[in-house]
XYZ file of C-alpha atoms in Angstrom:
569
model
C -6.049 5.929 -18.063
C -3.710 8.167 -16.089
C -3.634 11.951 -16.687
C -0.748 13.947 -15.225
C -0.679 17.726 -15.127
C 2.878 19.005 -15.470
C 4.315 22.266 -14.175
C 3.385 25.274 -16.354
C 6.149 26.513 -18.612
C 7.310 29.639 -20.419
C 8.411 28.399 -23.853
C 6.050 26.607 -26.242
C 8.745 25.924 -28.851
C 11.050 24.316 -26.289
C 8.359 21.889 -25.089
C 7.462 21.008 -28.689
C 11.142 20.343 -29.399
C 11.153 17.788 -26.583
C 7.864 16.150 -27.654
C 9.008 15.843 -31.275
C 12.586 14.990 -30.358
C 14.159 11.574 -29.686
C 13.540 11.729 -25.920
C 16.076 11.476 -23.142
C 16.741 7.805 -23.913
C 15.771 7.635 -27.598
C 12.338 6.406 -26.485
C 10.252 8.694 -28.721
C 9.156 7.058 -31.977
C 7.225 8.610 -34.882
C 6.156 11.873 -33.145
C 3.016 13.305 -34.778
C -0.181 15.233 -34.083
C -3.355 13.277 -33.401
C -5.622 16.276 -32.682
C -5.598 20.066 -32.310
C -7.912 22.937 -31.351
C -9.292 23.324 -34.891
C -8.193 20.036 -36.491
C -6.106 21.980 -38.996
C -2.855 22.652 -37.127
C 0.298 21.839 -39.133
C 2.159 18.694 -38.065
C 5.965 18.972 -38.075
C 6.169 15.207 -37.654
C 4.389 14.329 -40.887
C 4.644 17.499 -43.016
C 8.249 18.226 -44.084
C 7.299 21.795 -45.043
C 6.204 22.617 -41.478
C 8.555 23.464 -38.620
C 8.205 23.367 -34.869
C 8.364 27.177 -34.886
C 5.302 27.284 -37.173
C 3.278 25.175 -34.739
C 4.528 27.119 -31.712
C 3.611 30.467 -33.312
C 0.143 29.192 -34.186
C -0.524 28.045 -30.610
C 0.833 31.293 -29.135
C -1.102 33.714 -31.374
C -3.700 34.557 -28.657
C -0.875 35.919 -26.499
C -0.635 38.877 -28.872
C -4.207 39.872 -28.005
C -2.827 41.047 -24.650
C -0.473 43.979 -24.019
C 3.042 42.661 -23.536
C 3.213 43.716 -19.895
C -0.030 41.833 -19.052
C 0.855 38.521 -20.681
C 1.169 35.564 -18.270
C 4.760 34.690 -17.365
C 4.043 30.966 -17.540
C 1.543 30.366 -20.307
C 2.361 26.791 -21.434
C -0.024 24.157 -20.092
C 1.176 20.545 -20.424
C -0.528 17.275 -19.580
C 0.281 13.673 -20.429
C -2.421 10.997 -20.644
C -1.189 7.425 -20.359
C -2.976 4.102 -20.833
C -2.688 1.605 -17.982
C -0.242 -1.309 -18.349
C -2.008 -4.156 -20.126
C -4.447 -1.941 -22.029
C -4.762 -2.490 -25.762
C -2.947 -0.136 -28.139
C -5.329 2.681 -29.044
C -5.536 4.117 -32.550
C -4.751 7.732 -33.419
C -8.481 8.345 -33.884
C -9.216 7.031 -30.395
C -6.426 9.101 -28.865
C -7.770 12.175 -30.694
C -11.184 11.676 -29.111
C -9.592 11.166 -25.688
C -7.551 14.357 -26.141
C -10.653 16.430 -26.957
C -12.543 15.028 -23.981
C -9.730 15.707 -21.515
C -9.118 19.213 -22.896
C -12.836 20.016 -22.590
C -13.119 18.547 -19.095
C -10.191 20.581 -17.762
C -11.654 23.873 -19.029
C -8.779 24.552 -21.451
C -11.159 24.381 -24.429
C -14.691 23.865 -23.070
C -16.289 23.996 -26.529
C -17.657 27.561 -26.395
C -15.832 28.559 -29.587
C -13.271 30.772 -27.843
C -11.176 28.272 -25.893
C -7.411 28.023 -25.711
C -5.367 26.748 -28.623
C -3.972 23.280 -28.041
C -2.415 20.271 -29.754
C -2.073 16.574 -28.905
C 1.251 14.885 -29.750
C 1.787 11.122 -29.837
C 5.299 9.663 -29.777
C 4.623 6.277 -28.138
C 1.993 3.532 -28.240
C 0.706 4.055 -24.708
C 0.355 7.814 -24.190
C -0.134 11.279 -25.659
C 0.934 14.772 -24.576
C -1.423 17.754 -24.575
C 0.066 21.231 -24.927
C -1.950 24.466 -24.751
C -1.446 28.210 -24.498
C -3.257 29.593 -21.450
C -4.918 32.536 -23.192
C -8.303 32.114 -24.840
C -9.209 33.404 -28.301
C -11.128 36.250 -26.624
C -8.050 37.282 -24.617
C -9.331 35.967 -21.261
C -7.615 33.359 -19.095
C -9.228 29.890 -19.069
C -11.089 28.558 -16.066
C -8.932 25.490 -15.438
C -9.176 25.461 -11.646
C -8.804 21.895 -10.308
C -7.919 20.705 -13.824
C -6.157 17.612 -12.418
C -9.306 16.496 -10.601
C -11.442 17.181 -13.668
C -9.075 15.198 -15.886
C -9.136 12.244 -13.470
C -12.936 12.213 -13.449
C -13.134 12.283 -17.238
C -10.535 9.510 -17.542
C -12.612 7.259 -15.279
C -15.486 7.619 -17.758
C -13.141 7.135 -20.756
C -12.052 3.805 -19.253
C -15.681 2.683 -19.211
C -16.439 3.920 -22.725
C -13.325 2.326 -24.267
C -13.406 -0.841 -22.137
C -9.979 -0.140 -20.649
C -8.538 -1.098 -17.280
C -10.527 0.807 -14.664
C -8.408 2.562 -12.084
C -9.755 3.356 -8.641
C -10.722 6.974 -8.145
C -8.355 8.960 -5.948
C -9.154 11.386 -3.134
C -5.980 13.460 -2.967
C -4.448 11.593 -0.024
C -2.021 9.435 -2.014
C 1.723 9.901 -1.771
C 3.255 11.951 -4.571
C 4.331 9.822 -7.504
C 7.942 10.024 -8.721
C 8.427 12.377 -11.633
C 9.529 11.097 -15.033
C 12.941 12.680 -14.401
C 13.249 10.699 -11.144
C 12.289 7.481 -12.909
C 14.773 8.090 -15.725
C 17.499 8.815 -13.178
C 16.772 5.531 -11.374
C 16.914 3.648 -14.684
C 20.167 5.331 -15.596
C 21.702 4.311 -12.263
C 20.375 0.758 -12.502
C 17.981 1.130 -9.544
C 14.627 -0.617 -9.432
C 13.042 2.224 -7.445
C 13.446 5.982 -7.366
C 15.075 7.765 -4.444
C 11.681 9.131 -3.419
C 10.250 5.621 -3.133
C 13.262 4.256 -1.227
C 13.181 7.176 1.190
C 9.439 6.823 1.758
C 9.879 3.192 2.760
C 12.887 3.952 4.983
C 11.072 6.755 6.821
C 7.945 4.639 7.184
C 9.954 1.843 8.776
C 11.804 4.252 11.044
C 8.580 5.674 12.453
C 6.914 2.257 12.940
C 6.386 1.925 16.677
C 8.825 4.742 17.536
C 8.083 6.057 21.028
C 9.216 9.624 20.407
C 11.024 12.134 18.260
C 14.581 11.271 19.257
C 14.049 7.568 18.651
C 12.592 8.383 15.241
C 15.613 10.477 14.227
C 17.995 7.881 15.635
C 16.356 5.227 13.476
C 16.653 7.433 10.384
C 20.375 7.790 11.006
C 20.742 4.063 11.722
C 19.055 3.347 8.366
C 21.955 5.175 6.692
C 19.985 8.242 5.599
C 21.320 11.793 5.558
C 19.070 13.802 7.884
C 18.638 17.540 8.278
C 16.362 19.049 10.904
C 14.700 22.441 10.490
C 15.019 24.040 13.916
C 13.187 27.027 15.408
C 15.049 29.698 17.429
C 13.745 27.960 20.551
C 15.624 24.816 19.535
C 12.475 22.819 18.721
C 12.443 20.871 15.452
C 9.969 22.272 12.911
C 10.554 19.687 10.231
C 13.125 17.457 8.592
C 14.538 16.432 5.234
C 16.229 13.175 4.241
C 18.457 12.032 1.399
C 20.115 8.857 0.197
C 23.923 9.153 0.474
C 24.439 8.155 -3.163
C 21.712 10.366 -4.651
C 23.380 13.550 -5.924
C 22.346 16.381 -8.194
C 24.384 17.872 -11.043
C 26.413 19.900 -8.545
C 27.303 16.780 -6.560
C 25.065 17.713 -3.621
C 22.682 15.273 -1.888
C 19.062 15.480 -3.069
C 16.922 16.072 0.038
C 13.183 15.435 0.360
C 10.987 16.742 3.155
C 8.757 14.241 4.909
C 5.602 15.845 3.504
C 6.943 15.377 -0.046
C 7.326 11.652 0.610
C 3.786 11.124 1.926
C 1.138 13.366 3.530
C 1.403 11.594 6.891
C 5.232 11.674 7.067
C 5.600 15.376 7.872
C 6.948 15.946 11.378
C 3.681 17.451 12.741
C 1.687 14.456 11.443
C 4.248 11.998 12.819
C 4.037 13.682 16.231
C 0.312 12.914 16.299
C 1.202 9.234 16.560
C 2.713 9.801 19.990
C -0.565 11.103 21.426
C -1.957 8.921 24.194
C -5.242 8.928 26.076
C -5.138 8.401 29.849
C -6.660 4.921 29.485
C -4.083 3.952 26.885
C -1.244 5.144 29.105
C -2.499 2.958 31.972
C -2.891 -0.063 29.696
C 0.545 0.405 28.164
C 2.263 0.670 31.546
C 0.608 -2.594 32.627
C 1.915 -4.577 29.650
C 4.839 -6.905 30.376
C 8.046 -6.458 28.441
C 8.658 -8.522 25.331
C 11.057 -11.425 25.730
C 11.701 -12.251 22.093
C 10.371 -12.418 18.524
C 7.845 -15.172 19.303
C 6.315 -13.217 22.189
C 6.100 -10.083 20.043
C 4.322 -11.979 17.287
C 1.895 -13.580 19.711
C 1.088 -10.120 21.074
C 0.618 -8.828 17.522
C -2.026 -11.521 17.010
C -3.873 -10.466 20.153
C -3.745 -6.768 19.264
C -4.987 -7.468 15.722
C -7.920 -9.417 17.163
C -8.894 -6.473 19.373
C -8.493 -4.058 16.441
C -10.937 -6.171 14.443
C -13.589 -5.509 17.079
C -12.892 -1.769 16.872
C -13.301 -1.793 13.082
C -16.605 -3.629 13.519
C -18.033 -1.288 16.150
C -15.878 1.865 16.538
C -16.425 5.362 15.168
C -14.695 6.488 11.997
C -11.824 8.439 13.581
C -10.862 5.550 15.852
C -11.137 3.064 12.979
C -8.893 5.266 10.809
C -6.325 5.278 13.632
C -6.415 1.485 13.893
C -5.903 1.149 10.142
C -2.985 3.607 10.158
C -1.354 1.753 13.059
C -1.855 -1.545 11.224
C 0.482 -0.155 8.574
C 3.130 0.324 11.269
C 2.693 -3.284 12.416
C 3.167 -4.498 8.841
C 6.305 -2.379 8.427
C 7.735 -3.708 11.693
C 6.860 -7.301 10.848
C 8.413 -7.005 7.392
C 11.738 -5.632 8.641
C 12.098 -8.365 11.297
C 10.779 -11.315 9.296
C 12.607 -14.460 8.244
C 13.970 -14.663 4.704
C 11.264 -16.955 3.286
C 8.448 -14.517 4.179
C 10.285 -11.193 3.889
C 9.555 -10.407 0.249
C 5.791 -10.913 0.516
C 5.570 -9.071 3.831
C 7.495 -6.124 2.422
C 5.176 -6.095 -0.593
C 2.155 -6.209 1.737
C 3.490 -3.275 3.778
C 4.200 -1.249 0.630
C 0.736 -1.925 -0.800
C -1.043 -1.152 2.479
C 0.706 2.234 2.755
C -1.956 3.657 0.418
C -4.735 2.163 2.559
C -3.426 3.795 5.749
C -4.603 7.316 4.750
C -7.950 8.808 3.804
C -9.845 12.052 4.331
C -11.083 10.650 7.631
C -8.538 11.946 10.116
C -7.165 9.281 12.444
C -8.169 9.756 16.091
C -4.686 9.300 17.469
C -4.297 8.052 21.011
C -6.656 5.127 20.428
C -4.094 3.132 18.467
C -1.531 2.655 21.226
C -1.923 -1.126 21.444
C -1.023 -1.651 17.782
C 1.780 0.921 17.932
C 3.195 -0.828 21.012
C 3.079 -4.096 19.076
C 5.032 -2.475 16.226
C 7.611 -1.261 18.724
C 7.850 -4.722 20.330
C 8.411 -6.335 16.939
C 11.237 -3.937 16.124
C 12.921 -4.222 19.521
C 12.557 -8.019 19.738
C 14.848 -8.352 16.729
C 14.827 -10.659 13.690
C 12.794 -13.846 13.938
C 13.914 -17.334 12.971
C 12.081 -19.041 10.151
C 11.089 -22.125 12.170
C 10.392 -23.204 15.708
C 8.220 -20.974 17.871
C 9.336 -17.869 15.947
C 8.136 -19.283 12.637
C 4.886 -20.647 14.021
C 3.942 -17.413 15.812
C 4.766 -15.553 12.582
C 2.135 -17.676 10.825
C -0.270 -16.937 13.697
C 0.306 -13.174 13.413
C 0.069 -13.121 9.609
C -3.181 -15.094 9.750
C -4.758 -12.552 12.097
C -3.387 -9.561 10.183
C -4.924 -10.979 7.024
C -8.376 -10.766 8.636
C -7.641 -7.289 9.995
C -6.566 -5.951 6.611
C -9.532 -7.578 4.893
C -11.803 -5.826 7.401
C -10.002 -2.546 6.617
C -10.639 -3.114 2.906
C -14.362 -3.622 3.563
C -14.514 -0.450 5.674
C -12.776 1.588 2.978
C -15.131 0.176 0.342
C -18.139 1.104 2.479
C -16.776 4.657 2.738
C -16.176 4.690 -1.055
C -12.404 4.993 -0.618
C -11.726 3.138 -3.863
C -7.928 3.385 -3.989
C -7.560 2.493 -0.319
C -9.853 -0.528 -0.623
C -7.955 -1.766 -3.666
C -4.612 -1.277 -1.884
C -5.817 -3.207 1.170
C -6.971 -6.091 -1.020
C -3.549 -6.184 -2.711
C -1.870 -6.215 0.685
C -4.125 -9.087 1.759
C -3.045 -11.158 -1.248
C 0.607 -10.662 -0.352
C -0.195 -11.665 3.231
C -1.901 -14.787 1.957
C 1.300 -15.757 0.142
C 3.415 -14.934 3.209
C 1.134 -17.052 5.378
C 1.491 -20.065 3.104
C 5.274 -19.821 3.394
C 5.242 -19.276 7.173
C 2.617 -21.916 8.004
C 3.807 -24.724 5.761
C 6.181 -26.331 8.243
C 4.335 -25.870 11.582
C 1.036 -26.948 10.041
C 2.711 -30.033 8.522
C 3.957 -31.041 11.966
C 0.567 -30.462 13.591
C -1.120 -32.436 10.822
C 1.343 -35.259 11.426
C 0.418 -35.309 15.118
C -3.308 -35.157 14.370
C -3.169 -38.066 11.952
C -1.424 -40.175 14.612
C -4.012 -39.562 17.326
C -5.833 -42.688 18.424
C -8.993 -43.278 16.341
C -11.152 -42.913 19.470
C -9.676 -39.449 20.135
C -10.132 -38.448 16.484
C -13.814 -39.400 16.752
C -14.082 -37.524 20.040
C -12.674 -34.288 18.588
C -14.843 -34.674 15.464
C -17.890 -34.872 17.723
C -16.728 -31.750 19.565
C -16.549 -29.810 16.301
C -19.976 -31.067 15.188
C -21.472 -30.026 18.501
C -19.795 -26.591 18.672
C -19.961 -25.650 14.967
C -22.789 -27.692 13.377
C -23.079 -25.490 10.260
C -19.350 -25.575 9.471
C -18.434 -29.033 10.728
C -18.687 -30.935 7.420
C -16.441 -28.412 5.675
C -13.894 -28.362 8.523
C -13.668 -32.160 8.770
C -13.094 -32.393 4.993
C -10.261 -29.849 4.928
C -6.592 -30.918 4.678
C -5.901 -28.991 7.879
C -8.379 -30.895 10.023
C -5.712 -33.151 11.610
C -3.839 -30.024 12.790
C -7.032 -28.748 14.399
C -7.590 -32.134 16.040
C -4.061 -31.980 17.485
C -4.768 -28.463 18.759
C -8.020 -29.559 20.407
C -6.094 -32.376 22.084
C -3.459 -29.911 23.354
C -6.148 -27.549 24.648
C -7.929 -30.340 26.501
C -4.653 -31.601 27.962
C -3.975 -28.063 29.222
C -7.301 -28.022 31.082
C -9.417 -26.044 28.626
C -12.890 -26.826 27.332
C -12.379 -27.347 23.559
C -16.041 -26.726 22.723
C -15.985 -23.402 24.600
C -12.784 -22.378 22.842
C -14.299 -23.165 19.445
C -17.382 -21.144 20.280
C -15.291 -18.161 21.386
C -13.100 -18.384 18.281
C -16.109 -18.103 15.979
C -18.463 -15.895 17.966
C -16.917 -12.513 17.184
C -15.842 -13.072 13.568
C -17.370 -15.005 10.698
C -15.381 -17.871 9.176
C -17.269 -18.824 6.032
C -15.051 -16.570 3.852
C -11.814 -18.180 5.111
C -9.842 -20.258 2.618
C -9.143 -22.837 5.339
C -11.345 -22.651 8.417
C -9.285 -25.284 10.182
C -6.085 -23.234 9.756
C -7.778 -20.134 11.160
C -9.139 -22.071 14.142
C -5.744 -23.637 14.857
C -4.111 -20.237 15.334
C -7.033 -18.685 17.191
C -7.210 -21.604 19.615
C -3.465 -21.766 20.181
C -3.406 -18.017 20.884
C -6.524 -17.974 23.100
C -5.476 -21.057 25.090
C -1.873 -19.824 25.320
C -0.590 -23.006 23.697
C 2.858 -23.082 22.079
C 2.357 -22.138 18.453
C 4.892 -24.716 17.255
C 2.957 -27.416 19.080
C 5.612 -30.153 19.118
C 8.840 -30.950 20.893
C 12.179 -31.029 19.126
C 12.163 -34.853 19.180
C 8.673 -34.992 17.658
C 9.643 -32.423 15.018
C 12.686 -34.518 14.086
C 10.612 -37.682 13.744
C 7.927 -35.948 11.668
C 10.285 -33.910 9.471
C 10.653 -34.777 5.787
C 13.970 -36.166 4.621
C 16.860 -33.652 4.439
C 14.948 -31.194 6.630
C 16.346 -29.970 9.945
C 13.841 -27.773 11.785
C 14.949 -25.554 14.640
C 13.857 -26.767 18.077
C 10.799 -25.227 19.671
C 11.549 -22.539 22.250
C 8.839 -23.464 24.740
C 7.978 -26.550 26.730
C 5.733 -28.787 24.628
C 2.212 -29.569 25.683
C 1.441 -33.117 26.764
C 0.868 -35.403 23.817
C -1.826 -37.479 25.528
C -5.121 -35.700 26.185
C -6.967 -36.066 29.443
C -9.963 -38.339 29.713
C -12.948 -36.412 28.340
C -15.712 -35.484 30.730
C -18.958 -37.233 29.863
């Protein structure tokens, strides 16, 4: 149940004409009253002897209790209340009850016998409109302060009482929703999204990992946006507005939006906070080697996500909020540089997680430099290939980001950030789908190698798992991905590592029981920790193991030896 308070108006009759009219696209059907302040208001939709002027005059009668020069300039209060997609069709009687409850909750007519006059109009199956005159019967103005918040609270209870879809409670930090006029304009132009939504995504991607103001504005221009800067007399930028080149108003001028109107954290002052660095972060950043390509950037993203998980487990709230906000930048950067077969799901994950990146807990900027550097590396390393080391490290990064975003969802839930927790869970589901697409080929090759290990080596690696992870061993050995883990253990041992120690380290800091496939998770953690090639096979091996009609790209790095060293007894 979604209430939306509209801008106050001046003309009751004009608003009624719209509510009882055909709509902008002939979408209004059977307009009629379902409730009113006294239950006796005339209905121009069902009573042919009643006009819209009659209803407007009835609602506006309290205005005449005030001297003309003291009457409010904007006296028309307007709210729409919409059922959620998938909810059952409510009856007129049910909508009437909902209207009375919302009107009472907002303070328009609190039930004291002298409230404002109002009416509820229905012209569609899924919503009603409430219209009221903002003068009470006793001539006073109503106490409707924070009416939007009050309406939201009442609608959450209505959802429970009517067994409707329960929406997560908001906290005022969400991005502004497109107006109905913006949605109608997008429909008219054949666009799937409104200009506001397209601009929000473009600005979000432009700021992901940007090192400073000039780079940010350069990226906006490179994205094809029209950009205007608001400049102080000193020459410093105070703010900015952006527009899509093809989005014009009735006068043929571009329609500009300020960053703050796109999302609360996209104003220029809030964006500048992202470039804050602590002294420790500056030292760490200067020590990092440069990124050589997409695979290296994705491997680094995995490592940074792992460290961010530890912060979410043990850090204070401001630092955790900064890590979560920076995770959104990593998702944006990964989505815009991803291969075609994962791009859609990664873009959906980034869009969903945008809501989870903000809350009332202010991000302690300066502690998120590692993740922001990763976002920058992803952008500057360029588009990744779908296979080979690029594709395999993409699966590695997505796997780790899935755990990071799940941890963010749990933190938001603990803080009772309902909308943010729900958004993070939705993002995690999109990441799960992206992982399946990214991991399918590299995991198939690793499984092929694992199944062709000598039986003695398979028994040896099984014993290693049973010794290192006794409580999870039976589940791991029964999973379809066990051969890939066996191949990874063989690679680690051939590279001089202790497989049992690696397994212990991979499970010590994070639980695994909630993972869909423990073996998959361990494959990527071990290959990252042991610095093994993510692809795990040579080009010749990939060709031999590939299904018919499949031509994988060659791995970019030197393959690990295929024969493990003799185990130490």
